[in-house]
CSV table of C-alpha atoms and ligand atoms in Angstrom, one decimal:
chain,number,residue,atom,x,y,z
A,293,MET,CA,193.8,128.8,57.8
A,294,GLU,CA,193.2,127.7,61.4
A,295,ARG,CA,190.3,126.1,63.2
A,296,LEU,CA,188.0,128.7,64.7
A,297,GLN,CA,188.2,127.3,68.3
A,298,LYS,CA,192.0,127.3,68.2
A,299,VAL,CA,192.1,131.0,67.0
A,300,ILE,CA,189.7,132.0,69.8
A,301,ALA,CA,191.8,130.1,72.4
A,302,ASN,CA,195.0,131.5,71.1
A,303,SER,CA,193.6,135.0,71.5
A,304,GLY,CA,193.5,134.4,75.2
A,305,TYR,CA,189.7,135.0,75.3
A,306,THR,CA,189.0,131.5,76.7
A,307,SER,CA,190.1,127.9,76.6
A,308,ARG,CA,189.7,125.8,73.5
A,309,ARG,CA,187.0,123.7,75.2
A,310,LYS,CA,185.0,126.8,76.2
A,311,ALA,CA,185.5,128.2,72.7
A,312,GLU,CA,184.0,125.0,71.3
A,313,GLU,CA,181.0,125.3,73.7
A,314,LEU,CA,180.4,128.9,72.6
A,315,ILE,CA,180.6,128.0,68.9
A,316,ILE,CA,178.0,125.2,69.4
A,317,LYS,CA,175.8,127.6,71.4
A,318,GLY,CA,175.8,130.0,68.4
A,319,LYS,CA,177.7,132.7,70.3
A,320,VAL,CA,180.4,133.1,67.7
A,321,SER,CA,180.2,135.0,64.4
A,322,VAL,CA,182.6,135.2,61.5
A,323,ASN,CA,182.3,138.2,59.3
A,324,GLY,CA,178.8,138.8,60.7
A,325,GLN,CA,177.5,135.3,60.2
A,326,ILE,CA,176.8,133.0,63.2
A,327,VAL,CA,179.0,129.9,62.9
A,328,ASN,CA,178.1,126.9,65.0
A,329,GLU,CA,180.2,124.2,63.3
A,330,LEU,CA,183.4,123.2,65.0
A,331,GLY,CA,185.3,122.3,61.9
A,332,THR,CA,185.1,125.9,60.5
A,333,LYS,CA,188.5,127.3,59.4
A,334,VAL,CA,189.3,131.0,59.5
A,335,SER,CA,192.0,133.2,58.1
A,336,GLU,CA,193.8,136.2,59.4
A,337,LYS,CA,191.4,138.5,57.6
A,338,ASP,CA,188.2,137.1,59.1
A,339,ILE,CA,186.5,139.2,61.8
A,340,ILE,CA,185.6,136.9,64.7
A,341,VAL,CA,183.1,138.1,67.3
A,342,VAL,CA,182.5,136.0,70.5
A,343,GLU,CA,179.6,137.0,72.7
A,344,GLY,CA,179.7,140.4,71.2
A,345,VAL,CA,183.4,140.9,71.6
A,346,THR,CA,185.7,141.2,68.6
A,347,ILE,CA,188.6,139.0,69.4
A,348,ASN,CA,192.2,139.9,69.0
A,349,LYS,CA,193.8,137.2,66.8
A,350,ALA,CA,197.2,137.9,68.2
A,351,ILE,CA,198.7,134.9,69.8
A,352,ARG,CA,198.4,134.3,73.5
A,353,LYS,CA,201.7,135.5,75.0
A,354,VAL,CA,203.4,133.2,77.4
A,355,TYR,CA,206.5,133.7,79.6
A,356,TYR,CA,208.4,131.0,81.4
A,357,LEU,CA,211.4,131.0,83.8
A,358,LEU,CA,213.4,127.8,83.6
A,359,ASN,CA,216.2,126.5,85.7
A,360,LYS,CA,218.1,125.1,82.8
A,361,PRO,CA,220.0,121.8,83.4
A,362,SER,CA,223.3,121.0,81.7
A,363,GLY,CA,223.0,119.0,78.4
A,364,TYR,CA,220.3,121.0,76.7
A,365,ILE,CA,220.8,123.5,73.8
A,366,CYS,CA,219.1,126.8,73.7
A,367,SER,CA,217.2,126.3,70.5
A,368,VAL,CA,213.8,125.0,69.3
A,369,SER,CA,215.3,122.2,67.3
A,370,ASP,CA,218.7,120.6,66.7
A,371,ASP,CA,220.1,119.0,63.6
A,372,LYS,CA,222.5,116.9,65.7
A,373,ASN,CA,219.5,115.5,67.7
A,374,ARG,CA,220.6,117.0,71.0
A,375,LYS,CA,218.0,117.8,73.6
A,376,VAL,CA,216.6,121.3,73.4
A,377,VAL,CA,215.3,123.5,76.2
A,378,THR,CA,211.8,123.9,74.8
A,379,GLU,CA,211.3,120.1,75.5
A,380,LEU,CA,211.3,120.9,79.2
A,381,ILE,CA,208.3,123.2,79.0
A,382,ASP,CA,204.8,121.8,78.7
A,383,THR,CA,203.1,124.2,76.3
A,384,SER,CA,201.3,124.2,73.0
A,385,GLU,CA,202.7,127.7,72.2
A,386,ARG,CA,205.7,128.1,70.0
A,387,ILE,CA,208.2,129.4,72.5
A,388,TYR,CA,211.9,130.1,72.2
A,389,PRO,CA,214.7,131.0,74.6
A,390,VAL,CA,215.5,134.7,75.3
A,391,GLY,CA,219.2,134.7,74.4
A,392,ARG,CA,221.4,131.7,75.0
A,393,LEU,CA,223.0,129.6,77.7
A,394,ASP,CA,225.7,127.1,76.5
A,395,TYR,CA,224.9,123.4,76.3
A,396,ASP,CA,226.8,122.9,79.6
A,397,THR,CA,225.7,126.1,81.4
A,398,THR,CA,222.9,125.8,84.0
A,399,GLY,CA,220.5,128.3,85.5
A,400,LEU,CA,218.1,131.0,84.7
A,401,LEU,CA,216.7,131.0,81.2
A,402,LEU,CA,213.6,132.9,80.0
A,403,LEU,CA,211.4,131.5,77.2
A,404,THR,CA,208.5,133.2,75.5
A,405,ASN,CA,206.6,133.5,72.3
A,406,ASP,CA,206.5,137.3,72.6
A,407,GLY,CA,209.1,138.7,70.1
A,408,ASP,CA,208.9,142.3,71.4
A,409,PHE,CA,209.5,141.2,74.9
A,410,ALA,CA,212.5,139.1,73.8
A,411,ASN,CA,213.9,142.0,71.8
A,412,ILE,CA,213.7,144.4,74.8
A,413,LEU,CA,215.7,142.0,77.0
A,414,MET,CA,218.3,141.2,74.3
A,415,HIS,CA,218.8,144.7,73.0
A,416,PRO,CA,222.3,145.7,74.2
A,417,SER,CA,221.2,149.3,74.9
A,418,ASN,CA,218.8,148.1,77.6
A,419,GLU,CA,221.7,146.8,79.6
A,420,VAL,CA,219.9,143.9,81.3
A,421,GLU,CA,222.1,142.6,84.1
A,422,LYS,CA,222.9,138.9,84.2
A,423,THR,CA,224.7,137.3,87.2
A,424,TYR,CA,226.7,134.1,86.9
A,425,LEU,CA,228.5,131.9,89.3
A,426,ALA,CA,231.6,130.6,87.6
A,427,ILE,CA,234.0,127.9,88.9
A,428,VAL,CA,237.3,128.7,87.2
A,429,GLU,CA,240.6,126.9,87.0
A,430,GLY,CA,243.3,128.4,89.2
A,431,ILE,CA,243.1,131.0,92.0
A,432,LEU,CA,242.8,134.6,90.8
A,433,SER,CA,245.6,137.0,91.9
A,434,PRO,CA,244.8,140.5,93.1
A,435,ASP,CA,246.3,141.8,89.8
A,436,GLU,CA,244.0,139.6,87.7
A,437,LEU,CA,241.0,140.7,89.7
A,438,TYR,CA,242.0,144.3,89.1
A,439,ALA,CA,242.4,143.6,85.4
A,440,LEU,CA,239.0,142.1,85.3
A,441,LYS,CA,237.4,145.0,87.1
A,442,ALA,CA,239.1,147.4,84.7
A,443,GLY,CA,237.7,145.5,81.8
A,444,VAL,CA,239.0,143.0,79.3
A,445,VAL,CA,238.8,143.2,75.5
A,446,ILE,CA,236.8,140.3,74.0
A,447,ASP,CA,236.7,140.1,70.2
A,448,GLY,CA,237.7,143.7,69.9
A,449,VAL,CA,235.1,145.0,72.3
A,450,LYS,CA,235.8,146.0,75.9
A,451,VAL,CA,233.7,144.3,78.6
A,452,ILE,CA,233.6,145.9,82.0
A,453,PRO,CA,231.8,143.7,84.5
A,454,LYS,CA,229.1,145.5,86.5
A,455,LYS,CA,230.1,143.5,89.6
A,456,ILE,CA,232.7,140.9,90.3
A,457,LYS,CA,233.2,139.1,93.6
A,458,LEU,CA,235.6,136.4,94.5
A,459,LYS,CA,233.9,133.6,96.5
A,460,SER,CA,235.5,130.5,98.0
A,461,LYS,CA,238.6,128.9,96.7
A,462,ASP,CA,239.8,125.3,96.8
A,463,VAL,CA,243.6,125.5,96.8
A,464,GLU,CA,244.0,121.8,96.7
A,465,LYS,CA,241.9,121.4,93.6
A,466,ASN,CA,243.2,124.7,92.3
A,467,LYS,CA,239.7,126.1,91.6
A,468,GLN,CA,237.9,129.3,92.6
A,469,LYS,CA,234.3,130.4,92.6
A,470,VAL,CA,233.6,133.9,91.2
A,471,LEU,CA,230.4,135.8,91.0
A,472,ILE,CA,230.2,138.0,87.9
A,473,THR,CA,227.5,140.4,86.7
A,474,ILE,CA,227.5,141.7,83.2
A,475,VAL,CA,225.1,143.3,80.7
A,476,GLU,CA,226.7,141.8,77.6
A,477,GLY,CA,224.8,139.0,75.9
A,478,ARG,CA,227.3,137.8,73.4
A,479,ASN,CA,227.8,134.0,73.0
A,480,HIS,CA,230.2,132.4,75.4
A,481,ILE,CA,231.0,135.8,76.9
A,482,VAL,CA,231.7,134.7,80.5
A,483,LYS,CA,233.9,131.9,79.4
A,484,LYS,CA,235.8,134.2,77.1
A,485,ILE,CA,236.3,136.8,79.9
A,486,PHE,CA,237.9,134.3,82.2
A,487,GLU,CA,239.8,132.6,79.4
A,488,SER,CA,241.3,136.1,78.6
A,489,ILE,CA,243.0,136.2,82.0
A,490,GLY,CA,244.1,132.6,81.9
A,491,HIS,CA,241.4,131.0,84.1
A,492,PRO,CA,239.2,128.8,82.0
A,493,VAL,CA,235.7,128.2,83.3
A,494,ASN,CA,234.9,124.7,84.5
A,495,LYS,CA,231.3,125.3,85.4
A,496,LEU,CA,228.9,128.1,84.8
A,497,HIS,CA,225.5,128.8,86.4
A,498,ARG,CA,223.3,131.8,85.8
A,499,LEU,CA,221.9,132.9,89.1
A,500,LYS,CA,220.1,136.1,88.1
A,501,TYR,CA,218.5,137.7,85.1
A,502,ALA,CA,217.6,141.4,85.9
A,503,PHE,CA,215.7,141.1,89.2
A,504,LEU,CA,214.7,137.4,88.7
A,505,ASP,CA,216.4,134.4,90.3
A,506,VAL,CA,216.0,130.7,90.3
A,507,LYS,CA,215.4,130.2,94.0
A,508,GLY,CA,213.0,127.4,94.7
A,509,LEU,CA,213.3,125.8,91.3
A,510,GLN,CA,215.1,122.5,91.0
A,511,SER,CA,217.2,121.9,87.9
A,512,GLY,CA,214.8,121.3,85.0
A,513,ASP,CA,211.9,123.0,86.7
A,514,TYR,CA,210.1,126.1,85.5
A,515,ARG,CA,207.3,128.5,86.3
A,516,CYS,CA,205.3,131.2,84.5
A,517,LEU,CA,206.4,134.8,85.1
A,518,THR,CA,203.8,136.8,86.8
A,519,VAL,CA,202.1,139.7,85.0
A,520,SER,CA,203.9,142.2,87.3
A,521,GLU,CA,207.3,140.5,86.5
A,522,VAL,CA,206.6,140.7,82.8
A,523,ASN,CA,205.7,144.4,83.1
A,524,LYS,CA,208.8,145.1,85.1
A,525,LEU,CA,210.9,143.4,82.5
A,526,LYS,CA,209.2,145.3,79.7
A,527,ALA,CA,209.9,148.5,81.6
A,528,LEU,CA,213.7,147.9,81.2
A,529,LYS,CA,213.3,149.3,77.7
A,530,LYS,CA,215.2,152.5,77.5
A,531,GLY,CA,214.2,155.1,74.9
A,532,ILE,CA,213.8,153.9,71.3
A,533,ASN,CA,215.3,150.6,70.3
B,767,URA,N1,228.6,133.2,79.0
B,767,URA,C1,229.1,132.0,78.6
B,767,URA,O1,230.3,131.9,78.4
B,767,URA,N2,228.2,131.0,78.5
B,767,URA,C2,226.9,131.0,78.8
B,767,URA,O2,226.2,130.0,78.7
B,767,URA,C3,226.4,132.3,79.2
B,767,URA,C4,227.2,133.4,79.3
């Protein structure tokens, strides 16, 4: 059972404060009876009509794009008391991350309370592209780059990057920046890819997720996705999955 004004607000019909006003004004009925007491609790089965409109009790869907800082885990809670990414977003909705970035990985992370949306983006058959900037140990040789482009086998499954580009190298520090775009979403996949060719990742940052990027967002900052971005992401669903 939930408070009537909360259920109305969660439906996206109006804010909780406005919902309270409407209740007091006698504009809300529950199962055909006008209810003008704020404490009223309702259940899933109750039919709520506000100003003549039957409200959809489905939760208000929210979508955030976060520039994840290092030192946060992609979870809603942690038994080891580490910081979790949901702490960075000021919302009363029960949001969760779409997929994972490691504790030390930074960059673009989506969070939502829309399970269908999250499933579309995480389903392997939808092949959503993710682009990472990796700083790896050592300088990649032409043969290693060729091997990467041809695909490496990680935990028994071949991964062929969609794109791979060598960026600047620091010969003195023996490190190289590499841009890599993949569709796989398995845990630690980028680190495993570079590990498999003998170049462990020192730093990893996700620059892009599908057509989205983190430009203009400082580390730890976030914004809401626009309706058109949400619709474009939902349209990445291919066939039945
Ligand atoms: N691949 C990794 O290895 N780590 C991440 O955080 C994301 C992709």
